Coordinates of C-alpha atoms in Angstrom, one line a residue:
Chain A
D5 CA 298.0 77.8 125.8
A6 CA 297.1 81.2 124.5
K7 CA 294.9 81.4 121.5
T8 CA 296.1 83.2 118.3
T9 CA 294.2 85.1 115.7
Q10 CA 295.4 85.4 112.1
P11 CA 293.8 86.7 108.9
P12 CA 292.5 83.8 106.8
S13 CA 294.2 84.9 103.7
M14 CA 296.7 87.4 102.2
D15 CA 298.2 88.1 98.9
C16 CA 301.7 89.5 98.2
A17 CA 303.5 90.4 95.1
E18 CA 306.6 88.3 94.2
G19 CA 309.8 90.1 95.3
R20 CA 308.0 92.2 97.9
A21 CA 308.1 91.7 101.7
A22 CA 305.3 89.6 103.1
N23 CA 304.1 90.8 106.5
L24 CA 301.9 88.3 108.3
P25 CA 300.3 89.5 111.5
C26 CA 299.2 87.5 114.5
N27 CA 297.4 88.5 117.6
H28 CA 298.0 86.7 120.9
S29 CA 296.6 89.0 123.5
T30 CA 296.3 86.4 126.2
I31 CA 299.9 85.3 125.9
S32 CA 301.6 84.6 129.3
G33 CA 305.1 85.3 130.4
N34 CA 306.7 82.0 129.6
E35 CA 305.0 81.4 126.3
Y36 CA 306.9 81.5 123.1
V37 CA 305.7 82.6 119.7
Y38 CA 306.3 80.0 117.0
W39 CA 305.8 80.2 113.3
Y40 CA 305.4 77.3 111.0
R41 CA 304.2 77.0 107.4
Q42 CA 302.6 74.2 105.4
I43 CA 303.0 73.9 101.7
H44 CA 300.3 71.9 100.1
S45 CA 300.4 68.2 100.9
Q46 CA 303.5 68.5 103.0
G47 CA 304.3 68.5 106.7
P48 CA 304.7 71.8 108.5
Q49 CA 308.0 73.5 108.2
Y50 CA 309.5 75.3 111.2
I51 CA 310.3 79.0 110.4
I52 CA 311.2 80.9 113.5
H53 CA 310.3 81.4 117.1
G54 CA 310.8 84.0 119.8
L55 CA 310.0 85.0 123.4
K56 CA 310.2 88.8 123.5
N57 CA 313.1 90.0 121.4
N58 CA 312.9 90.3 117.7
E59 CA 314.4 87.4 115.9
T60 CA 315.9 86.9 112.4
N61 CA 317.2 83.9 110.6
E62 CA 317.8 82.9 107.0
M63 CA 314.1 82.4 106.3
A64 CA 312.3 85.3 108.0
S65 CA 312.2 87.9 110.7
L66 CA 309.9 87.9 113.7
I67 CA 308.8 91.1 115.3
I68 CA 307.1 90.9 118.7
T69 CA 305.5 94.0 120.2
E70 CA 306.7 95.2 123.5
D71 CA 303.6 94.0 125.3
R72 CA 303.9 90.7 123.5
K73 CA 300.2 90.7 122.5
S74 CA 300.9 90.6 118.8
S75 CA 303.7 89.7 116.4
T76 CA 304.5 89.9 112.7
L77 CA 306.3 87.4 110.6
I78 CA 308.3 89.1 107.7
L79 CA 309.4 87.3 104.6
P80 CA 311.7 89.9 103.2
H81 CA 311.6 89.0 99.5
A82 CA 308.7 86.7 98.8
T83 CA 309.0 84.1 96.1
L84 CA 306.4 81.8 94.5
R85 CA 307.6 79.0 96.7
D86 CA 306.6 80.9 99.8
T87 CA 302.9 80.3 98.9
A88 CA 301.7 78.3 101.9
V89 CA 299.5 78.3 105.0
Y90 CA 301.3 80.1 107.8
Y91 CA 300.6 79.2 111.4
C92 CA 301.3 81.3 114.4
I93 CA 301.4 79.2 117.6
V94 CA 301.9 80.2 121.2
A95 CA 303.2 77.5 123.5
N96 CA 304.5 77.3 127.0
F97 CA 308.2 76.9 127.6
G98 CA 308.5 73.2 128.4
N99 CA 304.9 72.5 127.1
E100 CA 305.4 70.3 124.2
K101 CA 302.0 70.6 122.6
L102 CA 301.5 72.8 119.6
T103 CA 297.9 73.7 118.9
F104 CA 297.4 74.6 115.3
G105 CA 294.7 77.2 114.4
T106 CA 293.5 77.8 110.9
G107 CA 296.5 79.9 109.9
T108 CA 296.9 82.5 107.1
R109 CA 296.9 81.3 103.5
L110 CA 299.5 83.4 101.8
T111 CA 299.5 83.5 98.1
I112 CA 302.5 85.0 96.3
I113 CA 301.4 86.6 93.0
P114 CA 303.8 86.7 90.0
Chain B
G28 CA 317.0 72.3 110.8
A29 CA 316.6 68.8 112.0
V30 CA 315.2 66.2 109.7
V31 CA 312.3 63.9 110.4
S32 CA 311.2 61.2 107.9
Q33 CA 308.0 59.2 107.6
H34 CA 307.4 55.9 105.8
P35 CA 305.4 55.2 103.8
S36 CA 304.5 58.5 102.1
R37 CA 301.2 57.2 101.0
V38 CA 299.3 54.0 101.5
I39 CA 296.1 52.5 100.2
C40 CA 294.5 49.6 102.1
K41 CA 291.3 47.7 102.3
S42 CA 288.8 48.3 105.1
G43 CA 289.5 46.2 108.1
T44 CA 293.3 45.9 107.6
S45 CA 295.9 47.5 109.8
V46 CA 298.5 50.0 108.6
K47 CA 301.8 50.9 110.3
I48 CA 303.4 54.3 109.8
E49 CA 307.0 55.0 110.9
C50 CA 308.4 58.3 112.0
R51 CA 312.2 58.7 112.4
S52 CA 314.4 61.5 113.6
L53 CA 317.4 61.2 111.2
D54 CA 320.0 63.5 112.8
F55 CA 319.0 63.9 116.4
Q56 CA 317.5 61.9 119.3
A57 CA 313.9 62.6 120.2
T58 CA 312.6 61.6 123.6
T59 CA 309.2 62.9 122.5
M60 CA 307.4 62.5 119.2
F61 CA 303.9 63.7 118.3
W62 CA 301.3 62.3 116.0
Y63 CA 298.9 64.6 114.2
R64 CA 296.0 64.0 111.7
Q65 CA 294.8 66.4 109.1
F66 CA 291.6 66.1 107.1
P67 CA 291.2 68.0 103.8
K68 CA 291.0 71.7 104.2
Q69 CA 291.4 71.5 107.9
S70 CA 294.2 72.2 110.3
L71 CA 296.4 69.7 112.1
M72 CA 294.9 68.0 115.1
L73 CA 297.1 66.5 117.7
M74 CA 296.3 62.8 118.3
A75 CA 298.9 61.7 120.8
T76 CA 302.2 62.3 122.4
S77 CA 304.7 59.5 122.1
N78 CA 307.4 59.2 124.8
E79 CA 310.4 56.9 124.4
G80 CA 310.1 53.9 126.7
S81 CA 306.7 54.7 128.1
K82 CA 303.1 54.7 127.1
A83 CA 301.7 57.3 124.7
T84 CA 299.4 60.0 125.9
Y85 CA 296.3 60.4 123.8
E86 CA 294.2 63.5 123.2
Q87 CA 290.6 63.4 124.2
G88 CA 288.5 61.6 121.6
V89 CA 291.3 59.6 120.1
E90 CA 290.9 55.8 120.6
K91 CA 294.1 54.4 121.9
D92 CA 293.1 50.9 121.0
K93 CA 292.6 51.9 117.4
F94 CA 295.7 54.1 117.1
L95 CA 298.6 52.1 118.6
I96 CA 301.7 54.1 119.2
N97 CA 305.1 52.6 120.0
H98 CA 308.3 54.6 120.7
A99 CA 310.9 52.0 121.1
S100 CA 314.0 54.0 120.5
L101 CA 315.1 57.6 120.6
T102 CA 314.8 57.9 116.8
L103 CA 311.7 55.8 116.0
S104 CA 308.0 56.0 116.7
T105 CA 305.3 54.0 115.0
L106 CA 301.6 54.6 114.6
T107 CA 299.5 51.6 113.7
V108 CA 296.0 52.2 112.6
T109 CA 294.1 49.0 113.5
S110 CA 291.1 47.8 111.6
A111 CA 291.1 50.8 109.4
H112 CA 287.9 52.1 107.9
P113 CA 287.2 54.7 105.2
E114 CA 286.7 57.5 107.9
D115 CA 290.3 56.9 109.0
S116 CA 291.5 58.2 105.6
S117 CA 293.6 61.2 106.3
F118 CA 297.0 62.8 106.3
Y119 CA 299.0 61.6 109.2
I120 CA 302.0 63.7 110.3
C121 CA 304.5 63.1 113.0
S122 CA 306.9 65.6 114.7
A123 CA 309.9 65.2 117.0
R124 CA 311.3 67.4 119.7
E125 CA 315.0 67.6 119.8
R126 CA 316.4 66.1 123.0
G127 CA 318.1 68.4 125.4
F128 CA 317.1 71.5 123.4
W129 CA 315.6 73.5 126.2
E130 CA 315.9 77.1 125.0
G131 CA 312.5 77.4 123.3
E132 CA 312.5 73.8 122.1
T133 CA 311.4 73.3 118.6
Q134 CA 309.4 70.5 117.0
Y135 CA 310.4 69.3 113.5
F136 CA 307.8 67.7 111.3
G137 CA 307.9 64.8 109.0
P138 CA 306.6 65.0 105.4
G139 CA 303.3 63.2 106.3
T140 CA 301.7 59.9 105.3
R141 CA 298.5 60.0 103.2
L142 CA 296.3 57.1 104.1
L143 CA 293.4 56.0 101.9
V144 CA 291.1 53.2 103.2
L145 CA 288.9 51.7 100.6

């Protein structure tokens, strides 16, 4: 699976959009981009995933660059409850293993 | 999203005893479940892949005789930590892949089980 690179930490003001970047320059054609988050002492929570098109759901938006070498997770109106470690994971279609990196620790500031 | 539960949420045991952790998919069938371990301030590490009706596949460095996995039904997988020692103290998390969901299949995670071995 392709490796991802994320900034170790970010701060965002409450109510503002949180934009979390992820680089995955070695991504291959059949690999999806998944985003999960882990709030302290809980299991990871699925957020969103995509292949090449931008995706949006009730939690977030996922913007994938045209060359698919990077992506951005957008939380449109961050709240204090969005404080968590966010993981960007690239996984093959049909490959069930998710390899977690160190993620980005997002802190929402009141 | 789909719901995955774990039981117990936390357990304290004496060194040398065995501990069983259950992982259940509550509203979907899961042919495949995964077991992860997470030490403090570290990321999740995959331990093994649990397949319904067959033997689990363990990641390199994970002792299969110490971490027994059973996936007897489409909604239940169990992890038994045998002869637990203090170094086995960790946060154990399971996940389940929804059966038949092929279009970018998604894993859903349980809330985790915190094990403390004294």
